[in-house]
Short mmCIF file of C-alpha atoms and ligand atoms in Angstrom, two decimals:
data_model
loop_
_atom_site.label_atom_id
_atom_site.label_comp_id
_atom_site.label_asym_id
_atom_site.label_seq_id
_atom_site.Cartn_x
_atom_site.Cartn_y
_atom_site.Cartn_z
CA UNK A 1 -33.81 10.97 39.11
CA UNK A 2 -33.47 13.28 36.20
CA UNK A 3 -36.94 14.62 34.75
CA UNK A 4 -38.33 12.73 32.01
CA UNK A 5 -40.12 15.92 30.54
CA UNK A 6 -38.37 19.62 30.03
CA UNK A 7 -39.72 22.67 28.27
CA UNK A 8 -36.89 24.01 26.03
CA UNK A 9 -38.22 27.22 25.18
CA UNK A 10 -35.71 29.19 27.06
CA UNK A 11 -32.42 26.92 25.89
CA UNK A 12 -33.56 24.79 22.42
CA UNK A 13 -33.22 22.19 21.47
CA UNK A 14 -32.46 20.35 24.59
CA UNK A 15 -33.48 22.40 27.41
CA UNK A 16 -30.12 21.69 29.20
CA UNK A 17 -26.83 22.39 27.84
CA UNK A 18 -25.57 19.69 25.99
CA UNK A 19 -23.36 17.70 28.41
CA UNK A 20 -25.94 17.85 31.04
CA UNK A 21 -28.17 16.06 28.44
CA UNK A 22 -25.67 13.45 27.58
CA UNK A 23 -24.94 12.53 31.07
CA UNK A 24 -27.91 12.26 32.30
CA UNK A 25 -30.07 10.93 29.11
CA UNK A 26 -28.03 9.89 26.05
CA UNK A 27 -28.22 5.99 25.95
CA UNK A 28 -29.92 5.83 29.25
CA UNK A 29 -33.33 6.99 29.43
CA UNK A 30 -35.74 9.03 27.66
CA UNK A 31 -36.82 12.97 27.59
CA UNK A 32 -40.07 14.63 26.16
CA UNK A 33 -38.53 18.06 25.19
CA UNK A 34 -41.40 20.61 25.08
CA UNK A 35 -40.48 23.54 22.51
CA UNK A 36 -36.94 21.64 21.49
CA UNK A 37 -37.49 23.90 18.49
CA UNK A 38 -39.51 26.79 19.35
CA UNK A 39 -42.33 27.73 16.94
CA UNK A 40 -41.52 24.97 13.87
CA UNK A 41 -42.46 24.97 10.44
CA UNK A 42 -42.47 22.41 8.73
CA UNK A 43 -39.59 22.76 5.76
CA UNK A 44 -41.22 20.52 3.69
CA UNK A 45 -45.26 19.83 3.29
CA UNK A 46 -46.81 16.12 2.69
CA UNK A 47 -47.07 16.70 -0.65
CA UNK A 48 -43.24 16.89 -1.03
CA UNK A 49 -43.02 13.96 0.71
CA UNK A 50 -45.50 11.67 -1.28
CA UNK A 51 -43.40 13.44 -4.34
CA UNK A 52 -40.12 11.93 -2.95
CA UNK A 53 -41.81 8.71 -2.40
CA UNK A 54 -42.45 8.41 -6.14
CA UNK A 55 -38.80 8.82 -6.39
CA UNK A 56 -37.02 5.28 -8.16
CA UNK A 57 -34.12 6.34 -5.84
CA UNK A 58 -35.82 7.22 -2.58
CA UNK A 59 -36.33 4.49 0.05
CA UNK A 60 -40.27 4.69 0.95
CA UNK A 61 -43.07 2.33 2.49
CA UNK A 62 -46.69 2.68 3.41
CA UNK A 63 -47.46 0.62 6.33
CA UNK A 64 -51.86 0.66 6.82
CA UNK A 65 -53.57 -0.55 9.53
CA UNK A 66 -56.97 -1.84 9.45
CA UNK A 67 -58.13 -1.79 13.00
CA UNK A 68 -61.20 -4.17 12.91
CA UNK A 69 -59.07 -6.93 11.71
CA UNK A 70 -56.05 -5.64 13.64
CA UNK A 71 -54.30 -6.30 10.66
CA UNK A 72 -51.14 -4.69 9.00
CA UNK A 73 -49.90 -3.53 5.41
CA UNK A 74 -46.73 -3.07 4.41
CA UNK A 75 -45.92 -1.55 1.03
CA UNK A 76 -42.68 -0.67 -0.22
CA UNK A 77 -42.17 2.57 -2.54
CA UNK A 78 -41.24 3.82 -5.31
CA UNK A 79 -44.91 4.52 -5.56
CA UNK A 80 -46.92 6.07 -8.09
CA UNK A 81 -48.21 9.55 -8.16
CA UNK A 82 -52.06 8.73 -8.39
CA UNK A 83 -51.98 6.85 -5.79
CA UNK A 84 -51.85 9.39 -3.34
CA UNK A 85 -55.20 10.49 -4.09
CA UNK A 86 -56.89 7.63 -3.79
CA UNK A 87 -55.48 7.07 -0.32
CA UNK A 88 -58.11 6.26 2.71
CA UNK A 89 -58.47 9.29 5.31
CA UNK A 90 -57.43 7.00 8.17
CA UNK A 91 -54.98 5.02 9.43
CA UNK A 92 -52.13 4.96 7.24
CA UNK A 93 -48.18 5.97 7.67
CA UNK A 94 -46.07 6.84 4.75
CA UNK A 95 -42.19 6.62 5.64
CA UNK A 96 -39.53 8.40 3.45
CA UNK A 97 -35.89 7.29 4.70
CA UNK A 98 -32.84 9.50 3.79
CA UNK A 99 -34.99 12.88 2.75
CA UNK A 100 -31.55 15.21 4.88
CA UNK A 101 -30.02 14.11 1.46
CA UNK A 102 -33.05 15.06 -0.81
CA UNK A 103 -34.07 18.07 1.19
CA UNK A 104 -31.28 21.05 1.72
CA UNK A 105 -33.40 22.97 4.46
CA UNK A 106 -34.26 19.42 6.10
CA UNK A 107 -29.95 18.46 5.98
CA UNK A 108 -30.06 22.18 7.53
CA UNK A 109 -31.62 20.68 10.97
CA UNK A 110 -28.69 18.49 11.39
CA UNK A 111 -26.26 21.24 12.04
CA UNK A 112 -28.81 21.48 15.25
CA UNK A 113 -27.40 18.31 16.57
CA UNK A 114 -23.93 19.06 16.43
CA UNK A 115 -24.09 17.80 19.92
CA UNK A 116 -23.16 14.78 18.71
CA UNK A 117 -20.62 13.25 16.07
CA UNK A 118 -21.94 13.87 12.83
CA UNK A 119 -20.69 10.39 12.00
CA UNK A 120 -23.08 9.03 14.14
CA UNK A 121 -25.99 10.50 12.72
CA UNK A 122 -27.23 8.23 10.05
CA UNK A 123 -30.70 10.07 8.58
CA UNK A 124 -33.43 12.08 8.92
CA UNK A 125 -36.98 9.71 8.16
CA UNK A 126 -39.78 11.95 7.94
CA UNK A 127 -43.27 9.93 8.11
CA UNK A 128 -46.11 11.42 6.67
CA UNK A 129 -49.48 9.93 9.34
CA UNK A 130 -53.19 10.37 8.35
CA UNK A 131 -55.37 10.57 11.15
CA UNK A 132 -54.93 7.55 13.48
CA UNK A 133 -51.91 6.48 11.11
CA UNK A 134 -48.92 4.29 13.05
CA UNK A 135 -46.56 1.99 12.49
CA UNK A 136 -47.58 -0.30 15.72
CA UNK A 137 -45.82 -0.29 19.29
CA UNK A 138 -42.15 -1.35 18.86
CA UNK A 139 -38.55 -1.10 20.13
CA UNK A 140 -35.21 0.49 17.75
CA UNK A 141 -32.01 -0.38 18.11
CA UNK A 142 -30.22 2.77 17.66
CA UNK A 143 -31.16 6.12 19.41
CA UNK A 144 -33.78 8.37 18.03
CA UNK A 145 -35.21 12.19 18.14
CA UNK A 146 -38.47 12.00 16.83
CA UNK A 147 -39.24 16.11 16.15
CA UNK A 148 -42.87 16.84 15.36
CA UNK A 149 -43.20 18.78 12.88
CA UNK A 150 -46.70 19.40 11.72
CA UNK A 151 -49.87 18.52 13.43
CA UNK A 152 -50.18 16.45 16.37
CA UNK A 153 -49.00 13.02 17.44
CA UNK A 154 -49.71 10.74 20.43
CA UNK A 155 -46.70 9.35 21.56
CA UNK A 156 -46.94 6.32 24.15
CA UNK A 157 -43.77 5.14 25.55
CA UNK A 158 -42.52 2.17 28.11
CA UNK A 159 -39.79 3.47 30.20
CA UNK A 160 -39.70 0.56 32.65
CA UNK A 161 -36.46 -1.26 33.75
CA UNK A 162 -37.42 -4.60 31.66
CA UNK A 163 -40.02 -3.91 29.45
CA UNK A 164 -41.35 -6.99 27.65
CA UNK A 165 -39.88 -7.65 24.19
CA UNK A 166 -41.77 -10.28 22.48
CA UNK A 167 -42.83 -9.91 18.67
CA UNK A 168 -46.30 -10.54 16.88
CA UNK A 169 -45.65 -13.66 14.45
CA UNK A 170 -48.72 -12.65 12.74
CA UNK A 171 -47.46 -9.02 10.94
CA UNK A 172 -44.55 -8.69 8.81
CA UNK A 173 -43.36 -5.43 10.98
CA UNK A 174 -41.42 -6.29 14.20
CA UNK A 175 -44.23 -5.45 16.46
CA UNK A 176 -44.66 -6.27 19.97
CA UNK A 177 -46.96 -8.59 21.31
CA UNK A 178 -47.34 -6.63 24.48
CA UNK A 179 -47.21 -2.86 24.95
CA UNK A 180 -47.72 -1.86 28.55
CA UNK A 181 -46.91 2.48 28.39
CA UNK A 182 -45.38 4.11 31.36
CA UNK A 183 -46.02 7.54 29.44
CA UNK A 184 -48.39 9.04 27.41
CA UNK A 185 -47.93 12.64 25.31
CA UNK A 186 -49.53 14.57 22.57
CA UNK A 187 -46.37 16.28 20.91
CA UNK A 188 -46.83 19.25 18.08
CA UNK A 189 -44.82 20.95 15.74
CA UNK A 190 -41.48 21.95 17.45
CA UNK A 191 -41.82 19.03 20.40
CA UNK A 192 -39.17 16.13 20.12
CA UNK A 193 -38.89 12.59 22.19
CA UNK A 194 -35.66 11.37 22.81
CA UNK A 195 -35.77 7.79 22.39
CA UNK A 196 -32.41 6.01 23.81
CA UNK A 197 -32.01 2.47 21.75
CA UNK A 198 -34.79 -0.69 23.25
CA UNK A 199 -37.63 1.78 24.30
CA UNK A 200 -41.02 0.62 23.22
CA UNK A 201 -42.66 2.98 21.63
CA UNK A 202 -46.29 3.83 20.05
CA UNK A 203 -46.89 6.70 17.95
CA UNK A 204 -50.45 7.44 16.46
CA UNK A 205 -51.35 10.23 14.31
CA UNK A 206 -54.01 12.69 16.39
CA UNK A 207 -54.89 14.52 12.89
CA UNK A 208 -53.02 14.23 9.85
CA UNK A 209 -49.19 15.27 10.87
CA UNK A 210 -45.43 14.79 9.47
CA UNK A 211 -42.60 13.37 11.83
CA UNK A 212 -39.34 13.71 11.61
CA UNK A 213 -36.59 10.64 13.22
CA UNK A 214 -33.34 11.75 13.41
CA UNK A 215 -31.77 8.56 13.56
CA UNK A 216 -28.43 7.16 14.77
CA UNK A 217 -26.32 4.90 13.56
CA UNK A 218 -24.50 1.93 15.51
CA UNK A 219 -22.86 -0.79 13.84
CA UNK A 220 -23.13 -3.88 15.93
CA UNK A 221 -20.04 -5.80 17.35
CA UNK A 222 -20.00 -8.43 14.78
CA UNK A 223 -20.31 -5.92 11.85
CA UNK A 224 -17.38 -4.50 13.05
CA UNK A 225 -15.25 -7.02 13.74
CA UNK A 226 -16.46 -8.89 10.77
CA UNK A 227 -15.24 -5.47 8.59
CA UNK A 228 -12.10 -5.34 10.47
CA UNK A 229 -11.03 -8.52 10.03
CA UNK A 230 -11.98 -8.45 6.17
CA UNK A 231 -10.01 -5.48 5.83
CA UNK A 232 -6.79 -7.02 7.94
CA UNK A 233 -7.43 -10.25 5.70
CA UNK A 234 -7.79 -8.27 2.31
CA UNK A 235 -4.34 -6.55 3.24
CA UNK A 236 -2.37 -8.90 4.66
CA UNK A 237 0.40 -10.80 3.28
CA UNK A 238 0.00 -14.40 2.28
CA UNK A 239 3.59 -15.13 3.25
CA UNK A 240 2.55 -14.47 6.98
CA UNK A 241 1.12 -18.12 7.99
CA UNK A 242 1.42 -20.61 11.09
CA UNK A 243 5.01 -21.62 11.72
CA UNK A 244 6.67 -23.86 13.74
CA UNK A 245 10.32 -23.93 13.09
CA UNK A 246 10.43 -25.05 16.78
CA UNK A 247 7.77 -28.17 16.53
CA UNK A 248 9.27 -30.72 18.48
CA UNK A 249 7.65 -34.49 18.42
CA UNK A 250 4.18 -34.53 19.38
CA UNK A 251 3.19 -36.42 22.37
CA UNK A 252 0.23 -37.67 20.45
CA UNK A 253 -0.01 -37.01 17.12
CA UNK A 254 -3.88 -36.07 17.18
CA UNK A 255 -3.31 -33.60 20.14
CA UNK A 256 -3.46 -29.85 19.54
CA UNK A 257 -1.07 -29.01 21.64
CA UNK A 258 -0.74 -25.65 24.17
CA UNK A 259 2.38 -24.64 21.58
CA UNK A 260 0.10 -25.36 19.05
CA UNK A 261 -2.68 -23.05 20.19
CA UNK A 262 0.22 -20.36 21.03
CA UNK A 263 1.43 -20.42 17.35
CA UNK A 264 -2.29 -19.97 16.35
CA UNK A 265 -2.44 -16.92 18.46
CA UNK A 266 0.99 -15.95 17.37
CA UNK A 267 -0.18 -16.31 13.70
CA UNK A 268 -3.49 -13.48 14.57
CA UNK A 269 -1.30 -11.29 15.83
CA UNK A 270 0.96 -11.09 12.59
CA UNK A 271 -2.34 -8.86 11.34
CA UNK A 272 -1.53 -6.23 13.99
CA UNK A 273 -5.24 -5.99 15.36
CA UNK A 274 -4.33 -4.40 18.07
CA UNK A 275 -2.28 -1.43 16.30
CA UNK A 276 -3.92 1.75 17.10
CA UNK A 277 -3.01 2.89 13.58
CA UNK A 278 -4.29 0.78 11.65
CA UNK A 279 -7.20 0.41 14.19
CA UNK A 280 -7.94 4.08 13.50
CA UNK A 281 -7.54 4.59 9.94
CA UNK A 282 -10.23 0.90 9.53
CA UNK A 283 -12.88 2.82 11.75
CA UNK A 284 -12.48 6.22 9.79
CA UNK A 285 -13.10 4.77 6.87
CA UNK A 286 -15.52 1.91 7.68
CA UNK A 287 -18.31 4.48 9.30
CA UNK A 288 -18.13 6.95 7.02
CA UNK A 289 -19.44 4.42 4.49
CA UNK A 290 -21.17 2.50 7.05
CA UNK A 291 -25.17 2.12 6.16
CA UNK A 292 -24.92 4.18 3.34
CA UNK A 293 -27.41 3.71 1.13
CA UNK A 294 -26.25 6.34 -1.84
CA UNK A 295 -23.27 6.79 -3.85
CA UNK A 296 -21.28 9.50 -4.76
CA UNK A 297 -20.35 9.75 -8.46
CA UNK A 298 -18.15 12.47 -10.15
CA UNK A 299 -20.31 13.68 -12.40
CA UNK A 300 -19.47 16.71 -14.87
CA UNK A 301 -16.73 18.45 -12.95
CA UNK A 302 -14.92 19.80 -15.63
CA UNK A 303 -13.58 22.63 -14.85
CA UNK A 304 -10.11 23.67 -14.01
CA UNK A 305 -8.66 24.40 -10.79
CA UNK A 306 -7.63 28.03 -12.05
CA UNK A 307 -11.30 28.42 -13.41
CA UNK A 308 -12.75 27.43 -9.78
CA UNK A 309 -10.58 29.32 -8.24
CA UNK A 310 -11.45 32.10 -10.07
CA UNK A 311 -15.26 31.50 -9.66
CA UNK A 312 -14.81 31.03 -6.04
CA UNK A 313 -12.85 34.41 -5.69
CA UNK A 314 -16.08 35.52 -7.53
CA UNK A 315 -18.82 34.64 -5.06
CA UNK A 316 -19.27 30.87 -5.69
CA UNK A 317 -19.39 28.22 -3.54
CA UNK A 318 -18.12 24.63 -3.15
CA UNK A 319 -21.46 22.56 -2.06
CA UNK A 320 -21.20 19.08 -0.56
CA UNK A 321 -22.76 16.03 -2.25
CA UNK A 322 -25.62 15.07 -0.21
CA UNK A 323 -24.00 11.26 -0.13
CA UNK A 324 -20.42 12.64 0.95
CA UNK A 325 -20.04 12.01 4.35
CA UNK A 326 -16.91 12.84 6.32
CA UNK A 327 -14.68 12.59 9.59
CA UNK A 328 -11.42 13.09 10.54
CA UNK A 329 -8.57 11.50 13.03
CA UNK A 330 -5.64 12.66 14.49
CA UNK A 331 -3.16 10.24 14.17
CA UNK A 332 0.02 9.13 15.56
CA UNK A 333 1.77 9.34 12.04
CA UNK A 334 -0.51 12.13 10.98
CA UNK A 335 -4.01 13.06 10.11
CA UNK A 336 -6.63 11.72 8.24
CA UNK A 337 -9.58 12.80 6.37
CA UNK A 338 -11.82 10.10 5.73
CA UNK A 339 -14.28 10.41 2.89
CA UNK A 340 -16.78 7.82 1.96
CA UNK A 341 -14.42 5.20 2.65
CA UNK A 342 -11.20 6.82 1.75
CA UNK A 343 -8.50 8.21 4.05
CA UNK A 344 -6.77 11.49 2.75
CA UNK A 345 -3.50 11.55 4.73
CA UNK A 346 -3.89 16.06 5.57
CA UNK A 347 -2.63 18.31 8.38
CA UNK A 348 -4.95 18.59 11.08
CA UNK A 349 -6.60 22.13 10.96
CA UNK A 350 -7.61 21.37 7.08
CA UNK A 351 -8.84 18.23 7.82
CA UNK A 352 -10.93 19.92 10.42
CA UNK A 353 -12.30 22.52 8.60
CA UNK A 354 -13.14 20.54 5.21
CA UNK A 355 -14.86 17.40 7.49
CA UNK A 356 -16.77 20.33 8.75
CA UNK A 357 -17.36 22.00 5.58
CA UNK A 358 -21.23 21.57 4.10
CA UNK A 359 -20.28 24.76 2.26
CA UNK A 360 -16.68 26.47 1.13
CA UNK A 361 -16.70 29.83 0.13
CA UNK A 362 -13.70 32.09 -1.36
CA UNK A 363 -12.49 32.76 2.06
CA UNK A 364 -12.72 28.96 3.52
CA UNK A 365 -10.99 27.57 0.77
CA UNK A 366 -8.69 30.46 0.60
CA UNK A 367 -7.78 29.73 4.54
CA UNK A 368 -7.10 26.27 3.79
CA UNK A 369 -3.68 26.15 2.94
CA UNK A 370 -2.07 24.46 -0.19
CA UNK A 371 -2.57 21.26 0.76
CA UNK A 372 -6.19 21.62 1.89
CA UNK A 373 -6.69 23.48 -1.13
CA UNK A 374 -5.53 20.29 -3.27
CA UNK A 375 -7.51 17.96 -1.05
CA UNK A 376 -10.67 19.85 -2.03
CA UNK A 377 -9.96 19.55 -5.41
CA UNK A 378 -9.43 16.57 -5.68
CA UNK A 379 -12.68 16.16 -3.93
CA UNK A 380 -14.37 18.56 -6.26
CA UNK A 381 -12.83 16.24 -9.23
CA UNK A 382 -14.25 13.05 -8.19
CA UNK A 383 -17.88 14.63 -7.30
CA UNK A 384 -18.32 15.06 -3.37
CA UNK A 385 -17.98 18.80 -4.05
CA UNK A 386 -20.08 20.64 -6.80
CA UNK A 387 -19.82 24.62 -7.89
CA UNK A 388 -22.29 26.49 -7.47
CA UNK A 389 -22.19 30.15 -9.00
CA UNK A 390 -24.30 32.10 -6.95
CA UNK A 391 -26.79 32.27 -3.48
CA UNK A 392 -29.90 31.58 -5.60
CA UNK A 393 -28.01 28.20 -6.07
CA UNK A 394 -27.77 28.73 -10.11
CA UNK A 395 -24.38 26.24 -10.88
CA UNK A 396 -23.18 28.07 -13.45
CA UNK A 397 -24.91 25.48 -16.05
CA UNK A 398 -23.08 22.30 -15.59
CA UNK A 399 -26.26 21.06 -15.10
CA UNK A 400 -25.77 18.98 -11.97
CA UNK A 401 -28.36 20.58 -9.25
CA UNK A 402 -28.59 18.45 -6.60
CA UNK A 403 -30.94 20.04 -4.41
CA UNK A 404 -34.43 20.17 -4.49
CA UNK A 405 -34.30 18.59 -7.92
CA UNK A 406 -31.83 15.67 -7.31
CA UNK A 407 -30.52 14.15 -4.21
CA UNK A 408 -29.38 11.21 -5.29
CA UNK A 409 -25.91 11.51 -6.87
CA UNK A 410 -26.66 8.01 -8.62
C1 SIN B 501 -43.07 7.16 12.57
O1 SIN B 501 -42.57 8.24 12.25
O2 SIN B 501 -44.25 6.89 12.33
C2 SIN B 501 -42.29 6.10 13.24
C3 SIN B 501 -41.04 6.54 13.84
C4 SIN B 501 -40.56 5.57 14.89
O3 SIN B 501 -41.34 5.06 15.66
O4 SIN B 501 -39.36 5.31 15.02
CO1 CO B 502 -39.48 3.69 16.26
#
């Protein structure tokens, strides 16, 4: 049985090379990782957070507990700015979804878990916790690395084969009825729990401390086949229908028949489901808009390609929209470079290297090739790239700064 607790000091963040960690963990069973990221600070404070939560844009909640009463709070944000103050010393939570897209050095951790598909990341929550703050023993559907990264948290954890799963009726939050942990663990800064999806969990603030959930996303099999078929059903043509140029007469004229039921089946497959293609090009697009709760808007790209060139010969740099998420597929009739729901038919190595592009310089875009080179663009054009003129992150006055000021793109 694998260890359920590992020190990473000597090989962060997972304390095993990464395909040790998948085999034995990933989807299966949880890890404590000691020193997953060795001597942390914090990149943002609890101010910054309870600034982003004031945010009209920014998806926020303050869940309070009052423990006499046993009874639970749920706000939802935007909130407002003096009402932080005012705020009891105790028990409270303050979550902040999204804040990789408001928060450039936060986005930075993700290029930690390149472990994994980046399309299968979906955000990084940070939770701000005031002493004894939680949000109440429950399971999550998707996977989860919840990094501590300021002060201390007690994490409590139920890693038995069947643990039970019923909810209180009594809160609004999904919380469960019965926690029974198997584990118990005070985590601080730099410490990270795997969670794999259905673990119950318990997390209580020890002293006032920020969290960090780097969440995964996992559409469920009726979201994609409900997609799919939407997409097959927006594309198709109407001529394609149930025939039977070979009906011959019926038995009973109320029967549906076996021919019957082999037409219907002959009429599903005139959608090509099972086409690999079209299969492939669906899923590119659908996740990379899949739970995607901000929008990418060209905003004022004006300049010219010879003027961007220029600049980027000149020490500027093509930035990614915070919102602009992107994957790529080789195909049987070529590749694809899917882009917030668009597929950009491109040869393979610039597909690669622009899906895995946060940040072009002269020389990346100059190694392109031409028709990399007009994909990004075109990409610039319609906002999911944005110049910016030098390190310090000055845009050349365009006026569209999207991080810290801005993250939303709306
Ligand atoms: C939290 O950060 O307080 C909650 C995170 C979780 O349990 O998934
Ligand atoms: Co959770």
């Amino acid at each position: 049985m694998p260890p359920v607790e590992i020190d990473a000091s000597a090989l962060p963040p997972l304390g095993m090379p990464p395909a040790d960690f998948l085999r034995d963990y990933w989807q299966k069973r949880p890890l404590l990782i000691r020193n997953a990221f060795p001597g942390f600070v914090s990149p943002i404070e609890p101010e910054d957070l309870a600034g982003l939560a004031c945010e009209e844009m920014a998806l926020s909640r303050i869940v309070s507990h009052d423990r006499d009463r046993d009874h639970w709070r749920l706000r939802t944000g935007p909130f407002r700015e003096d009402e932080f103050p005012g705020m009891p010393h105790q028990d409270w939570t303050l979550l902040v979804q999204d804040v990789d897209k408001w928060d450039a050095d936060v986005a930075a951790l993700l290029d930690c878990f390149d472990f994994l598909p980046r399309w299968r990341i979906d955000d990084i929550m940070v939770s701000f916790a005031a002493p004894g703050g939680s949000v109440g023993a429950h399971v999550d559907q998707y996977d989860v690395f919840l990094l501590q990264a300021q002060g201390r948290r007690r994490w409590q954890i139920d890693a038995s084969e069947s643990p039970s799963l019923t909810f209180r009726r009594d809160v609004e939050l999904k919380l469960l009825q019965r926690f029974s942990p198997t584990h118990d663990w005070v985590l601080g800064p730099g410490d990270m729990l795997y969670l794999p999806p259905g673990v119950p969990h318990h997390g209580v603030a020890e002293d006032a401390c920020l969290t960090f959930s780097v969440g995964m996303r996992a559409p469920s099999a009726a979201e994609l086949l409900g997609d799919f078929v939407d997409t097959l059903a927006a594309e198709a043509d109407e001529a394609l229908r149930y025939r039977d140029p070979d009906l011959e007469p019926p038995r009973d004229p109320a029967e549906i028949d076996v021919a019957a039921m082999n037409r219907a089946v002959e009429a599903l497959n005139m959608l090509r489901m099972n086409d690999p293609e079209r299969l492939g090009d669906w899923f590119g697009r659908f996740i990379t808009l899949y739970r995607s709760s901000g929008e990418v808007i060209a905003g004022e790209n004006g300049r010219s390609r010879i003027e961007i060139e220029w600049d980027l010969q000149h020490g500027a740099r093509l930035v990614r929209h915070p919102w602009s998420r992107m994957a790529w597929r080789k195909g049987g009739r070529g590749s694809r470079l899917y882009v917030n729901g668009h597929a950009i038919a491109l040869p393979a190595r610039a597909a690669a290297r622009v899906a895995n592009s946060r940040v072009l310089d002269g020389d990346d875009y100059a190694a392109l090739g031409q028709a990399g080179q007009d994909c990004v663009f075109e990409l610039y054009r319609t906002g999911h790239y944005h110049l910016q003129m030098d390190a310090d992150g000055d845009d050349g006055g365009n006026g569209a700064t999207w991080w810290p000021e801005d993250g939303s793109g709306q």
